[in-house]
Structure formats: structure tokens, C-alpha cells
Short mmCIF file of C-alpha atoms in Angstrom, two decimals:
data_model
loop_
_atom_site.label_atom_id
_atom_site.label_comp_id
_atom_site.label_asym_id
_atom_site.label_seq_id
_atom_site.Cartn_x
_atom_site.Cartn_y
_atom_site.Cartn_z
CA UNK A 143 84.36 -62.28 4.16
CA UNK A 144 83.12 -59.77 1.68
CA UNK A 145 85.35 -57.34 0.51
CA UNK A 146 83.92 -53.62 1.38
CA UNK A 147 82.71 -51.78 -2.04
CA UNK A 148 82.39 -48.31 -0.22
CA UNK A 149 85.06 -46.65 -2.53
CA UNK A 150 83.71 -48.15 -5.24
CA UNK A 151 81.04 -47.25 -7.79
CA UNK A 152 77.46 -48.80 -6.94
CA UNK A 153 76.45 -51.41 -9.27
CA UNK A 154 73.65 -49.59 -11.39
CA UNK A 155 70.30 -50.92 -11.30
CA UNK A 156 68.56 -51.85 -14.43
CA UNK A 157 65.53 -49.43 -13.30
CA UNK A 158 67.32 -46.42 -11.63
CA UNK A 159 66.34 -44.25 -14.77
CA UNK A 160 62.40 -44.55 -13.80
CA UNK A 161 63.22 -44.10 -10.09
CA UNK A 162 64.68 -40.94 -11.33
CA UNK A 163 61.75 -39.36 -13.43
CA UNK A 164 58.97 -40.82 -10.17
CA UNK A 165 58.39 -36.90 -9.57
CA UNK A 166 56.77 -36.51 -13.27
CA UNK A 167 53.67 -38.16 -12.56
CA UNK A 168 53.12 -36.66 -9.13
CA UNK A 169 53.27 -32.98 -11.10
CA UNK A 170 50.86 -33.72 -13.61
CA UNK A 171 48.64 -35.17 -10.74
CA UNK A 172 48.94 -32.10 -9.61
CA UNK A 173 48.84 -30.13 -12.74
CA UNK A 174 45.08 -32.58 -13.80
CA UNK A 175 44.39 -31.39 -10.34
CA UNK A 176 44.88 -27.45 -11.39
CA UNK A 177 43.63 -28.03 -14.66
CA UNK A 178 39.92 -29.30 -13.10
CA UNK A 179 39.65 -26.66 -10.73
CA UNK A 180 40.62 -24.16 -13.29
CA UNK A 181 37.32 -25.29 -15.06
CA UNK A 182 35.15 -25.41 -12.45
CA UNK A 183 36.17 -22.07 -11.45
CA UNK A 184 35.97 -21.05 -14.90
CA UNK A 185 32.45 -22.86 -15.59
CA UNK A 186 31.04 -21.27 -12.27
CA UNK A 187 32.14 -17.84 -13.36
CA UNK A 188 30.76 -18.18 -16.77
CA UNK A 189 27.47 -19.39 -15.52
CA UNK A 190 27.74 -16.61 -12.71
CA UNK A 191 28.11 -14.15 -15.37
CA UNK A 192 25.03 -16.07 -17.74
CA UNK A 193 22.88 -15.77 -14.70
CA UNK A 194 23.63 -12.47 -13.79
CA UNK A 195 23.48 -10.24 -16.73
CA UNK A 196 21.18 -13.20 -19.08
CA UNK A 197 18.36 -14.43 -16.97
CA UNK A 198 15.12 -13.48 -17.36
CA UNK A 199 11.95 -12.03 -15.71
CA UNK A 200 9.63 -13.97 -17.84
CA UNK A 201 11.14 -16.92 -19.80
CA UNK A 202 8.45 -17.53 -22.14
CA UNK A 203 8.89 -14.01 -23.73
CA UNK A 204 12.11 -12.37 -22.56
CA UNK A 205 14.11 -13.82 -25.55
CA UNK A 206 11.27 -13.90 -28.53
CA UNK A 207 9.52 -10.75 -27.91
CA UNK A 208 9.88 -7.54 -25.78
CA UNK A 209 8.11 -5.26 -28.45
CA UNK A 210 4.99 -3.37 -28.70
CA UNK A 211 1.95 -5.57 -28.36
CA UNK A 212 -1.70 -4.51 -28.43
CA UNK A 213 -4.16 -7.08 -28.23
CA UNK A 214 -8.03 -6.00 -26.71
CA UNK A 215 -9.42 -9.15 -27.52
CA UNK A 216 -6.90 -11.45 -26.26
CA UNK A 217 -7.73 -13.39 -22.82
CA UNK A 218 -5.09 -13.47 -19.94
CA UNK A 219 -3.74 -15.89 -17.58
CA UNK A 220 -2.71 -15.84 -14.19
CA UNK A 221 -2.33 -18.80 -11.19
CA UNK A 222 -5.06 -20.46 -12.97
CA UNK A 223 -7.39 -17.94 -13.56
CA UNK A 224 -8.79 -16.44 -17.02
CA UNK A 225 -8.11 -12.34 -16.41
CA UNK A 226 -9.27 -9.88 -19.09
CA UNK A 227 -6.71 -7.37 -19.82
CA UNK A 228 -7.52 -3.61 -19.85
CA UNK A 229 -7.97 -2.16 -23.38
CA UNK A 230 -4.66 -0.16 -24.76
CA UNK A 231 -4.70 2.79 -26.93
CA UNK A 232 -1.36 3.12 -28.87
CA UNK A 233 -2.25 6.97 -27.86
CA UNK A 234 -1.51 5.84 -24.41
CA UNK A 235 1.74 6.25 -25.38
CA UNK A 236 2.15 10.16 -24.91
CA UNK A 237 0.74 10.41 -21.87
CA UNK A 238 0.28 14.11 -20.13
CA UNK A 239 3.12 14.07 -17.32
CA UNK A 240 1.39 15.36 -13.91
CA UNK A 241 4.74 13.95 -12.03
CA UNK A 242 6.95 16.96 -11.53
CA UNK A 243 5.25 19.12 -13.60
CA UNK A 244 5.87 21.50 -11.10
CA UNK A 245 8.80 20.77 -9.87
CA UNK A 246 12.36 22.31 -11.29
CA UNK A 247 14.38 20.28 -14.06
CA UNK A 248 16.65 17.80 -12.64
CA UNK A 249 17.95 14.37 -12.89
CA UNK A 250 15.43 12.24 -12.41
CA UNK A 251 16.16 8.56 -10.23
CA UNK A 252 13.98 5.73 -9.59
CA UNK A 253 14.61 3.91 -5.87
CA UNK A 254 13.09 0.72 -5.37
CA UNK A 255 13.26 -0.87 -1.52
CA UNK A 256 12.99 -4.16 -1.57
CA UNK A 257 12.72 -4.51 2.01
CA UNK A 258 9.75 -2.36 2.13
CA UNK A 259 8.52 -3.16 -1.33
CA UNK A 260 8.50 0.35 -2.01
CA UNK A 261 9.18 2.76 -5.16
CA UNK A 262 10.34 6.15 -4.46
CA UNK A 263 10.89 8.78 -7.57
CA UNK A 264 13.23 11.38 -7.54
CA UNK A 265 13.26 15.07 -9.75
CA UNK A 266 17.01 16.32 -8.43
CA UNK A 267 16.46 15.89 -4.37
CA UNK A 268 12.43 16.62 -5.19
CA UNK A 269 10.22 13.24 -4.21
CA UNK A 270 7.66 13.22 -7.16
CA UNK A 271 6.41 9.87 -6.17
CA UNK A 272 6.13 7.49 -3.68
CA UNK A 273 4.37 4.25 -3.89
CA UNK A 274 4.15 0.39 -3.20
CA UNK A 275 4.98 -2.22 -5.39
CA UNK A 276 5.04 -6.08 -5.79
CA UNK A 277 8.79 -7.51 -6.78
CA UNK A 278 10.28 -10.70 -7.39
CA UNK A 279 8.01 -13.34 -5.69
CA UNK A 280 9.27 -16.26 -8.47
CA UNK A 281 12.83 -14.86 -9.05
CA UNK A 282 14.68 -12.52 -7.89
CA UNK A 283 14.34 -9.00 -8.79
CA UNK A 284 18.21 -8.18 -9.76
CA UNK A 285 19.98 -5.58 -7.49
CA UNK A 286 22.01 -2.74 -8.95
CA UNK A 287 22.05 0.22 -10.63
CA UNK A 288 20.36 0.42 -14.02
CA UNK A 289 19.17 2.76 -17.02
CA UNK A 290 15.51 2.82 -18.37
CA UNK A 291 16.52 1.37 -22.08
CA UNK A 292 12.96 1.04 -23.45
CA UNK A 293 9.48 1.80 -22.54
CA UNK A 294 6.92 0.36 -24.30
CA UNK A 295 3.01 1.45 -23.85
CA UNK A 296 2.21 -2.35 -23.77
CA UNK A 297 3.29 -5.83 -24.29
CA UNK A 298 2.50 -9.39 -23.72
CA UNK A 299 4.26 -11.61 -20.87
CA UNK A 300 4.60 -14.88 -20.87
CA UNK A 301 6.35 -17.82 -18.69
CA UNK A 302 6.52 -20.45 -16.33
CA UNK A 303 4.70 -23.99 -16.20
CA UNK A 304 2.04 -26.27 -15.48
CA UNK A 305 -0.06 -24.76 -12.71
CA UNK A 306 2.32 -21.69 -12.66
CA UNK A 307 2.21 -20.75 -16.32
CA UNK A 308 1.02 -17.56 -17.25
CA UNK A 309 0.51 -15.19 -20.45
CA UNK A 310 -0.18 -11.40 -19.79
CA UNK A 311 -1.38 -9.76 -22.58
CA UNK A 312 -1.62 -5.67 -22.76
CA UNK A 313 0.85 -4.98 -19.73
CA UNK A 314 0.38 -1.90 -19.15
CA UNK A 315 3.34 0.95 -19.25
CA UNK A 316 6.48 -0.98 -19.47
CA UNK A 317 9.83 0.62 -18.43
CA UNK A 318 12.48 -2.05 -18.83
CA UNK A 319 15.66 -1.73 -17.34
CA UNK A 320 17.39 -4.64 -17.40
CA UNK A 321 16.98 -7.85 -20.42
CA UNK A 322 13.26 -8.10 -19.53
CA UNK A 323 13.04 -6.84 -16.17
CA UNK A 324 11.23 -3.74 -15.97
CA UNK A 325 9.05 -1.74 -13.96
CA UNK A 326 4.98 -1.59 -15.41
CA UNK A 327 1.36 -1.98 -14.46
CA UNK A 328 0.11 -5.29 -13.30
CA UNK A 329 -3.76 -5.49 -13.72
CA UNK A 330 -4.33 -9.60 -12.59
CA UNK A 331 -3.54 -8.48 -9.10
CA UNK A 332 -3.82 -6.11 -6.07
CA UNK A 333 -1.20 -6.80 -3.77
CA UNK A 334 1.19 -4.02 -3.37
CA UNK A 335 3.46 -4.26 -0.93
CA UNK A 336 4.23 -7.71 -1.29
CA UNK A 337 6.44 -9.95 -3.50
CA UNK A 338 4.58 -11.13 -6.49
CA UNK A 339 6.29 -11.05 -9.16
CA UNK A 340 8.56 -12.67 -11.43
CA UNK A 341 11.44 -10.97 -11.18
CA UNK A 342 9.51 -7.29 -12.24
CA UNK A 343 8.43 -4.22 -10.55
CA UNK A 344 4.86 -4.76 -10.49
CA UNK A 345 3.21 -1.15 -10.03
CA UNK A 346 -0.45 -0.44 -9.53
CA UNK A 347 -1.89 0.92 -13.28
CA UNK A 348 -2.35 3.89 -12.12
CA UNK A 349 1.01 5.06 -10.50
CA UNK A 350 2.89 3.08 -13.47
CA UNK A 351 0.64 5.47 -15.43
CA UNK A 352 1.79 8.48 -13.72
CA UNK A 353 5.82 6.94 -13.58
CA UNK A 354 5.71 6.01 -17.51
CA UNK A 355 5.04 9.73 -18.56
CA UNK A 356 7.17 11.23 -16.34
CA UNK A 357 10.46 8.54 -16.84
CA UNK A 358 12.46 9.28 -20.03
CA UNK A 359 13.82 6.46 -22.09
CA UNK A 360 17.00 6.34 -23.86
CA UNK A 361 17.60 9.40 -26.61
CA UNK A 362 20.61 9.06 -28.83
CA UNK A 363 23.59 8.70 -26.88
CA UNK A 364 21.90 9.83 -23.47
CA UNK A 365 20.31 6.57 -21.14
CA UNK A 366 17.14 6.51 -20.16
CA UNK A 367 15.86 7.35 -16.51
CA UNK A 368 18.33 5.84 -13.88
CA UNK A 369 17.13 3.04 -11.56
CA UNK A 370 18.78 1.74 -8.41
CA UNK A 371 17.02 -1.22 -7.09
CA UNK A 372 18.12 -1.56 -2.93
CA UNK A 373 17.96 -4.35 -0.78
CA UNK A 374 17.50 -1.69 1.68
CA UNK A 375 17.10 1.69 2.23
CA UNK A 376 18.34 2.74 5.48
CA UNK A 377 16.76 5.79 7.43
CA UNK A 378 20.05 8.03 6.56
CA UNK A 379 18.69 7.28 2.65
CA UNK A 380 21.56 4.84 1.80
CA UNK A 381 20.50 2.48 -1.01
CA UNK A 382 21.84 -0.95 0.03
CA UNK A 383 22.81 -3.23 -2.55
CA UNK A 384 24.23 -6.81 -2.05
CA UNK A 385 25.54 -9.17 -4.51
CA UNK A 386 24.57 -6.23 -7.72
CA UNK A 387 24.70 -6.64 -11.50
CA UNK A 388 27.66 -5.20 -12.40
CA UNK A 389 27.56 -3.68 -15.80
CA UNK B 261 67.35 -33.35 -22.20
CA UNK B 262 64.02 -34.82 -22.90
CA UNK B 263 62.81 -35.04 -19.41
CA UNK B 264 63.84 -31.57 -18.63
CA UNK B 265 61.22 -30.43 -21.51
CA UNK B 266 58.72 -31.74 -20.16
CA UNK B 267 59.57 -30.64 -16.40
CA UNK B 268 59.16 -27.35 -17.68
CA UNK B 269 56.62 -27.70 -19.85
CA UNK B 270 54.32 -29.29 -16.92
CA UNK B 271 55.87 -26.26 -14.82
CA UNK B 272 54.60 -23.71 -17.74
CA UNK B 273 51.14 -25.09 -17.90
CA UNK B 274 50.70 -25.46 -13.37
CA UNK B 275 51.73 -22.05 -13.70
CA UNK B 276 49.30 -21.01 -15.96
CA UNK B 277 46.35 -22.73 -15.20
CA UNK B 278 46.91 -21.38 -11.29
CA UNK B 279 46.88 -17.79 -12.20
CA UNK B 280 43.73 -18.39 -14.36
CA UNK B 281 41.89 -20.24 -11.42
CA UNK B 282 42.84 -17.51 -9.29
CA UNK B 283 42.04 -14.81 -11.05
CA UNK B 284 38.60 -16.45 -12.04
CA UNK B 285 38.08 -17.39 -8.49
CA UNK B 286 39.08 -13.88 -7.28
CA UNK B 287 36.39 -12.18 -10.19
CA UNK B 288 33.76 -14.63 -8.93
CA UNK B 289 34.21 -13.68 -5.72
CA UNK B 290 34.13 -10.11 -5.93
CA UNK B 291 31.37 -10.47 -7.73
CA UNK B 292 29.55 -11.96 -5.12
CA UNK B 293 30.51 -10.42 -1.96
CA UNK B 294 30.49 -6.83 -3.19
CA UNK B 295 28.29 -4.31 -2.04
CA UNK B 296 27.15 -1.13 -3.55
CA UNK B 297 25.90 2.07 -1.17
CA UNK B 298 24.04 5.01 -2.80
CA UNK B 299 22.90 7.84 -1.23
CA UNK B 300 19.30 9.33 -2.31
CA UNK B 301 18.74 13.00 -2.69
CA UNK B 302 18.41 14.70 0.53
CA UNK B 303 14.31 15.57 0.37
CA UNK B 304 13.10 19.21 0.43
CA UNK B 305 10.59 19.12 2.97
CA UNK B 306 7.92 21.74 3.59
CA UNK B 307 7.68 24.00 6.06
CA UNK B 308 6.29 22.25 9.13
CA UNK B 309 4.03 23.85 11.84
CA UNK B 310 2.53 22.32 14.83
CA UNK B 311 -1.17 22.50 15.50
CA UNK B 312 -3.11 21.87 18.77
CA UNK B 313 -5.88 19.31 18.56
CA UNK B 314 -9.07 20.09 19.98
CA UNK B 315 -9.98 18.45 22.93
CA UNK B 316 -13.74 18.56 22.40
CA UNK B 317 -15.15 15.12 21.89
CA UNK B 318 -18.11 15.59 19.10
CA UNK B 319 -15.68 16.08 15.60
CA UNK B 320 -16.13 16.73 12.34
CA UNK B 321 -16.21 13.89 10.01
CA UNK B 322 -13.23 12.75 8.69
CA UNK B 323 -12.60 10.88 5.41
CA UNK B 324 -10.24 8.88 4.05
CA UNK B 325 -9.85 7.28 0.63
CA UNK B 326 -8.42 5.15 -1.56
CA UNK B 327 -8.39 4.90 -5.62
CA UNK B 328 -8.67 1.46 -7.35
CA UNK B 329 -5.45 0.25 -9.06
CA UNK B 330 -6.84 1.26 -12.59
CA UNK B 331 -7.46 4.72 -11.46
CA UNK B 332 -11.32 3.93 -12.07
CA UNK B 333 -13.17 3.62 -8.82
CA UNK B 334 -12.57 4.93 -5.13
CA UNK B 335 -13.22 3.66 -1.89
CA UNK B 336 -13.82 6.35 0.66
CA UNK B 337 -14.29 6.38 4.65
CA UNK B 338 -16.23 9.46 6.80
CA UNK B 339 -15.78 8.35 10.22
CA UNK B 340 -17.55 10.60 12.93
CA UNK B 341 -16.60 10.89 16.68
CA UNK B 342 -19.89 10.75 18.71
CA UNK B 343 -20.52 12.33 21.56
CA UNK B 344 -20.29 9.23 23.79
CA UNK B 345 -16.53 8.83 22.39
CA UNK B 346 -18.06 6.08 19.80
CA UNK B 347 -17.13 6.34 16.04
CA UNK B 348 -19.69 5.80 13.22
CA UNK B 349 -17.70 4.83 9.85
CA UNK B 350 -20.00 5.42 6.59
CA UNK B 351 -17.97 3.48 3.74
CA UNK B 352 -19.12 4.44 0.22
CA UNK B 353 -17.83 3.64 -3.09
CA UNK B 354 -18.30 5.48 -5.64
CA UNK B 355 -16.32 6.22 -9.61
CA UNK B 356 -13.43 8.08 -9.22
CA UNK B 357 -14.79 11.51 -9.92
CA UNK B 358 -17.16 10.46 -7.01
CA UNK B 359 -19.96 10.08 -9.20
CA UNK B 360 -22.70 7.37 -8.55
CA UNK B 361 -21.63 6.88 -5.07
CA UNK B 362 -23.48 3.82 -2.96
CA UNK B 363 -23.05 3.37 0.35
CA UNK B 364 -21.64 -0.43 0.98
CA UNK B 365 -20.72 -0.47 4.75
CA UNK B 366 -21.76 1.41 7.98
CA UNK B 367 -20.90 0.79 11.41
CA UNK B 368 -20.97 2.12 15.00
CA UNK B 369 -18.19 1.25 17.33
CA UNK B 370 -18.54 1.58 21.10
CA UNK B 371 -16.10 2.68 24.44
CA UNK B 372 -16.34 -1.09 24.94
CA UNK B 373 -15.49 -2.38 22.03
CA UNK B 374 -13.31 0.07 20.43
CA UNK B 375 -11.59 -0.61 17.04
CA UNK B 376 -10.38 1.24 14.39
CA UNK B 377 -11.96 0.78 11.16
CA UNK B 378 -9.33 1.41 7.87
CA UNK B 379 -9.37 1.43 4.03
CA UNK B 380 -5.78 -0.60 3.46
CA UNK B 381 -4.13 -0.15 0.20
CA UNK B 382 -4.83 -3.46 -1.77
CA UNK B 383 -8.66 -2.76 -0.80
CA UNK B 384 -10.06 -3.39 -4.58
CA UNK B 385 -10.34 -6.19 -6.22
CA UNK B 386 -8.24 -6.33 -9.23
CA UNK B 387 -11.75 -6.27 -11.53
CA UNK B 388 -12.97 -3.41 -9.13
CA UNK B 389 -16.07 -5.75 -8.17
CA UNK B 390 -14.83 -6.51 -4.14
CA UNK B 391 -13.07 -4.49 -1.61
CA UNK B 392 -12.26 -5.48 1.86
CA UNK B 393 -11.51 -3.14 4.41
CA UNK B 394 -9.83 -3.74 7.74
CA UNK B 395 -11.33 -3.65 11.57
CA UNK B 396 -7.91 -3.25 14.16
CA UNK B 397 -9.01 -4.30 17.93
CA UNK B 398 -6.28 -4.97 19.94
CA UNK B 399 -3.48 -7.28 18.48
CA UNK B 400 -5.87 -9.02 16.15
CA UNK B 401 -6.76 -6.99 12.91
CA UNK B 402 -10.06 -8.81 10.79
CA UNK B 403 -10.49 -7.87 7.40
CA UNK B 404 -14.17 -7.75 6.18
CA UNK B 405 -14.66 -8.48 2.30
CA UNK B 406 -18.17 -7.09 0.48
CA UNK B 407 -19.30 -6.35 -3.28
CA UNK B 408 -17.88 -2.82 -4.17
CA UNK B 409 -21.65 -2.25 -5.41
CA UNK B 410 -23.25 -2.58 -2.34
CA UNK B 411 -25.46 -6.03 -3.29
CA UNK B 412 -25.28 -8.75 -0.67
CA UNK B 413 -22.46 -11.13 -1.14
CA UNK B 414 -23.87 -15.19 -2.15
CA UNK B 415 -25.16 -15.95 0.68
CA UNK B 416 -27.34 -12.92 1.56
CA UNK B 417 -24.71 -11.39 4.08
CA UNK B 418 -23.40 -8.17 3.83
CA UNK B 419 -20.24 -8.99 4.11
CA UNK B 420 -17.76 -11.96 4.65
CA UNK B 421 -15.49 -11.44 7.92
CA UNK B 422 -12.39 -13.44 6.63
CA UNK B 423 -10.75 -14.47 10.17
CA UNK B 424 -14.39 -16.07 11.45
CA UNK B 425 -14.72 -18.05 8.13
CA UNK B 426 -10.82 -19.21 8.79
CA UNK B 427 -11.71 -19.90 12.02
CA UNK B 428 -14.77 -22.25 10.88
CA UNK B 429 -12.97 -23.49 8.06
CA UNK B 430 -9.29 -24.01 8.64
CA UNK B 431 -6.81 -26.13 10.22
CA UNK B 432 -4.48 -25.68 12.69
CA UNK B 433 -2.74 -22.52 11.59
CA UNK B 434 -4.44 -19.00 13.20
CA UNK B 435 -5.41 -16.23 10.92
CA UNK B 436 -2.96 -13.12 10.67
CA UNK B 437 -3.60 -10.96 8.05
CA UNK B 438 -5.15 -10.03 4.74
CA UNK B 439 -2.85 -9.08 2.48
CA UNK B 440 -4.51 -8.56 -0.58
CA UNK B 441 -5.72 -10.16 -4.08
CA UNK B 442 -4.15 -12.85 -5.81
CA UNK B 443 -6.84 -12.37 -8.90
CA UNK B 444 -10.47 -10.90 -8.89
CA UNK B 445 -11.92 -12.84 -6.66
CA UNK B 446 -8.92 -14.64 -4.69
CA UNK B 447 -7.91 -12.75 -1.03
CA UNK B 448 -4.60 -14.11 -0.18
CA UNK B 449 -4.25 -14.73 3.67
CA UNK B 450 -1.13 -15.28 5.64
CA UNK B 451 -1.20 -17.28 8.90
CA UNK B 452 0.67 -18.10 11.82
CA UNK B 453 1.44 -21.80 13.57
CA UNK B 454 0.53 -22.79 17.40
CA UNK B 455 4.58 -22.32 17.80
CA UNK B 456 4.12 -18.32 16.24
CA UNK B 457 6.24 -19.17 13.36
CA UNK B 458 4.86 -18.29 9.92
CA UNK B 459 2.08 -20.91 8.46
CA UNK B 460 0.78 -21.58 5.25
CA UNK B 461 -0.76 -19.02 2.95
CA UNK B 462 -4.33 -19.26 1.81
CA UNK B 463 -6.60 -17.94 -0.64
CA UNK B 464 -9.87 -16.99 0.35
CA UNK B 465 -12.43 -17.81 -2.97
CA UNK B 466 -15.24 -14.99 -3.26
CA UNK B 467 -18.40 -15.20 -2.95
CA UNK B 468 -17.91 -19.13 -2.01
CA UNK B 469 -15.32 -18.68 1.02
CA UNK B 470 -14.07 -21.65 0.25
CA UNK B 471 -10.39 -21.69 1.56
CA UNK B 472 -7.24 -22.84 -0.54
CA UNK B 473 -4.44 -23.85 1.05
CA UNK B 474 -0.77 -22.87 -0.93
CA UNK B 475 2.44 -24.16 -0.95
CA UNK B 476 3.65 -20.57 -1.33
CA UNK B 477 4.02 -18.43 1.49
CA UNK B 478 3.33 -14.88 0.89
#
């Protein structure tokens, strides 16, 4: 009969010390497990945040070149197609304003629907313009609210590949906004009203014209002309604005 | 003593790698569920008055017009209201000042088949050589395309009516609209499927109207 050891001290196993510490490796399961998602989380806001304020309207030229360029004997190129550009005059530049001119000073605002596909202008609560336009088609024209931070008479715009390449010399009346995206003349097609773009505010040459010399750009310490772009615009004049750049 | 450490050290570093994946989780996702609402300036609108419309039949001519993208040319309408209820449309183009203006379309509609004749806003061609202007009867709208200088198109006709050549020419899908250009001489048409869902977009090729089917839809 075996004696009963219940008063007395357990015999200790040679292991009981590792049976002790087993909860160690389930917290740095857990801990690998925090430390991955961390980094995806962290990776997908970085890249959020690359897209979002870094991306680019045309990615052949939005990093190398958003300067003045003038070239009348240069050839463009557009689905395919050979376009000839319209001729620039660096005294295009200070245009005669005929938007407003008759209206009283106030803060001007550029409105741009891009459920309608339409560009309203405002001089305090006075509608100076009203047009159509062509927006992002190729990428997305980037909601949000936005300062004109150069304007530029003309430049060249280049991008995509293969059969979708293209290179725009002599755009007409640039008004950038944000990185390249920008509101100007598109002369390779007539499609107002519809998306086709890539990523811009493609205007008709004449009402980018009108737009250019009445917008201000940036002056010392003051922005340039304010620009909302809208998913919507409701009838009660509410610009709608999902998912916006946040500056 | 040793094990304790490192409890707290793996405690230390859970904690801290939570709140960052948190708060990174909780930026990305403001960032893309927020919405912004701005109101536009309230519009100063003239004074409006109302106006009676004569009821006599025979009216003055009425015009309409529209200015090329470049500011260069315009395209202008003068339809007249016969006395038999008919309208006669004279289209014209002409330089923007109006200057060497040539006559490119006219028509006569009838009671019986009345439409309604209209100069839509991507009318020019982007190198001011075409225009198309658009004939609304009933549900269907056509869109007839012609030189902007009033010379026959390639094959001798006046003009080409772009739902009859997609009707000749194309497959399955049924004409819907003309939108506008894609280049100088591309029209870019949108269809519709037997089911009424949205088809494939087409270009149109001037003077050939030879049809190009796109994987784009526009």
C-alpha cells in the first residue's frame, strides 16, 4: 500500500521551470502579431498619404518640369494622333481681364462639379463665369479645397504609355493648384462636359483664356485664387467633397 | 528576475506598437471617410420679369450660336417658324467677328416630322475644320457631322448622319449619343446594349466613317 504524500512536498520535476515561462512565447506571438499589423497600418498610411498629396496629373512631366515652356514648332500628341499646338506669345501672359471687370472687388473662388463636369467662378457671391469642362478621365481629379500656387501662360505635358502616351506642348493658360494638377486650355480636344482628362481641369481655350486673367496667383505671403473641387454640388449650393486632400 | 524583464519588456513594446497601429489606423481612416461641405456664395440674380409669348404662328427668326474652343470661329443657327407651324434652320459658319460667313446646312422640318434642330456645345472640331450639330425627334437625338467650310464631305454628301452610318456599320450595341471630339477628326460616340445598359464607346473617323471600337467608355 502506498503511503499518501498529500502533506508532503511534490517531487519537483526536472522541467517545471519551462512549464512556468510557456506564457512568454504566446506574448511575443502576440506582440510579432502587433508588430506586423503596426506596419501594414503604418505602410498603408504612408502610401495613403504618398498618393494623396504626391501623385500626379501627368507622370511624364509632373516631377521634371512644371515651368514656362514655349515651343511653336514643336508637334503634339494625343490617343495616337499628331495635333499641332496653337502658337503662344509670352505676351499672352498679361492678358486684359473682361471677367468681373464690372463687378465689385471681392474674394474670388473657383467651383468645379464633378458630377456635372462643370466650372463655376465666383467675384464675392457675383457668378463671373460659368462653363463646362473635361476632368479626370485617366485619374482622378483630387477633391478638396485648394489655392492657385502658379499660373503659367504655357507649358508642355507629358505622360502615360504605349498607345496612351501623350506629350502636349504649348498648353495653354495653366493655373495649377495642386503638384501638377491644374486647371488650363486643352486644344487636342472638344469634349466639354465629359471626363477626359488626366487628372486636370481641361477648359475650352477660350474660357481658360478669360479664367487665367481674371484668377490671381500667389503674391508674397497671400495664396493664389481659391479652388474647391466638389463631387457634387447640390441645388442648396453645397460643395460636396468625399474622401478630400487634406492639407 | 530575468524573466520578469522580459515580461515587461514584451508588455512595453505590445503596448506601444498597439497605440501606434491605432492611432495610424484611426488617421487612415479619417482620412478616408471624411467629408467636407462648402457652401457657394448665394448668387445675385437680376431682376426677373415675366413676358407673354405671342401666340401668332409666323415668328421672327431666331438665332443661336456657338464660338469654337479657340475663340476663332462661330457656328450660328436662324431658325424661322413658318406659317404652316414648320421650322426652316439656316446654319452658317462664319469667323468669330462674323466675317466671311458660308452657309453649311439648311433644312425644313414639317408638322409630321417635327424635330428640333440644335448647335450642342462640343460642335467644332478641335482644328475648327468639322462641326456636327444635333437633330432631337422623339427619344432618339442624331447628330449630323459636315466640313465647317461648307465643301462636301469625301464622299460627295453634305453631310454624314452618325446614327445611320452606326447603324450600317456597327455591331450589336444601338447608337445613343454624340458626345463630342476625341481629336480633329475623331467624334466619340457612346452606345447602349440590347439589355439598355451602357455599351462600348466608339470613334467615328472623318471623312472615312470608319468606326473604332474602344475599350474606354466615355
Amino acid at each position: 500500500m502506498p503511503k499518501k504524500l498529500s502533506n508532503q512536498k511534490k517531487p519537483r520535476p526536472a522541467n517545471s521551470r519551462k512549464k512556468k515561462n510557456v506564457l512568454i512565447p504566446f506574448k511575443k506571438l502576440i506582440f510579432f502579431g502587433f508588430t506586423v499589423l503596426s506596419f501594414f497600418v503604418f505602410t498603408n498610411s504612408v502610401l495613403s498619404l504618398y498618393i494623396a498629396n504626391s501623385s500626379c496629373a501627368n507622370d511624364g512631366s509632373c516631377k521634371s518640369d512644371l515651368s514656362l515652356s514655349i515651343d511653336n514648332s514643336a508637334v503634339g500628341m494625343f490617343e495616337g494622333k499628331k495635333i499641332l499646338p496653337p502658337k503662344i506669345s509670352q505676351a499672352n501672359a498679361s492678358l486684359p481681364q473682361v471677367l468681373g471687370d464690372n463687378v465689385a472687388p471681392g474674394e474670388k473662388h473657383i467651383f468645379v462639379d464633378l458630377s456635372t463636369q462643370t466650372l463655376t467662378a465666383y467675384q464675392g457671391s457675383v457668378l463671373v463665369l460659368k462653363t463646362l469642362v473635361a476632368t479626370g478621365k485617366w485619374n482622378r481629379t483630387p477633391t478638396g479645397n485648394f489655392h492657385i500656387w502658379e499660373k503659367l501662360v504655357s507649358t508642355r505635358m507629358k505622360g502615360g504609355e504605349g498607345a496612351d502616351a501623350y506629350d502636349l506642348p504649348n498648353v495653354p493658360y495653366v493655373m495649377y493648384f495642386h503638384n501638377d494638377f491644374g486647371l488650363h486650355g486643352a486644344y487636342w480636344h472638344d469634349n466639354f462636359g465629359h471626363p477626359m482628362s488626366h487628372g486636370c481641369v481641361n477648359m475650352r481655350q477660350i474660357d481658360a483664356k478669360a479664367l487665367y486673367a481674371w484668377a490671381d496667383g500667389p503674391v508674397g505671403n497671400t495664396p493664389g485664387t481659391e479652388v474647391s473641387i466638389c463631387d457634387q454640388i447640390t441645388g442648396s449650393g453645397q460643395c460636396i467633397q468625399n474622401n478630400p486632400i487634406q492639407k | 528576475m530575468k524573466t520578469s524583464r522580459i515580461e515587461l519588456d514584451t508588455l512595453f513594446l505590445f503596448i506601444v506598437a498597439a497605440g501606434v497601429g491605432i492611432a495610424l489606423a484611426m488617421y487612415s481612416g479619417h482620412r478616408t471617410v471624411s467629408q467636407n461641405r462648402i457652401t457657394l456664395p448665394a448668387v445675385e440674380k437680376p431682376n426677373s420679369k415675366s413676358f407673354l409669348i405671342p401666340s401668332s404662328v409666323a415668328s421672327k427668326p431666331r438665332t443661336v450660336s456657338q464660338i469654337s474652343p479657340d475663340g476663332t470661329k462661330l457656328l450660328s443657327m436662324t431658325t424661322t417658324t413658318n406659317a404652316d407651324f414648320s421650322n426652316t434652320y439656316n446654319v452658317m459658319a462664319s469667323n468669330a467677328d462674323g466675317s466671311n460667313k458660308q452657309m453649311i446646312y439648311s433644312g425644313r422640318d414639317s408638322v409630321v416630322s417635327h424635330g428640333s434642330l440644335s448647335i450642342p456645345f462640343n460642335t467644332w472640331s478641335p482644328d475648327d475644320k468639322y462641326v456636327f450639330i444635333t437633330l432631337a425627334s422623339g427619344s432618339a437625338t442624331q447628330a449630323l457631322a459636315m466640313r465647317a467650310d461648307g465643301q462636301p464631305l469625301g464622299d460627295a454628301s453634305p453631310y454624314t448622319n452618325v446614327a445611320t452610318v452606326f447603324a450600317a456599320n456597327g455591331p450589336d450595341s444601338t447608337y445613343q449619343e454624340t458626345t463630342g471630339w476625341a481629336s480633329d477628326n475623331l467624334l466619340i460616340i457612346n452606345t447602349k446594349t440590347p439589355s439598355g445598359s451602357k455599351g462600348p464607346s466608339y470613334w467615328l473617323e472623318l471623312p472615312d466613317n470608319s468606326l473604332i471600337q474602344l475599350s474606354t467608355q466615355f
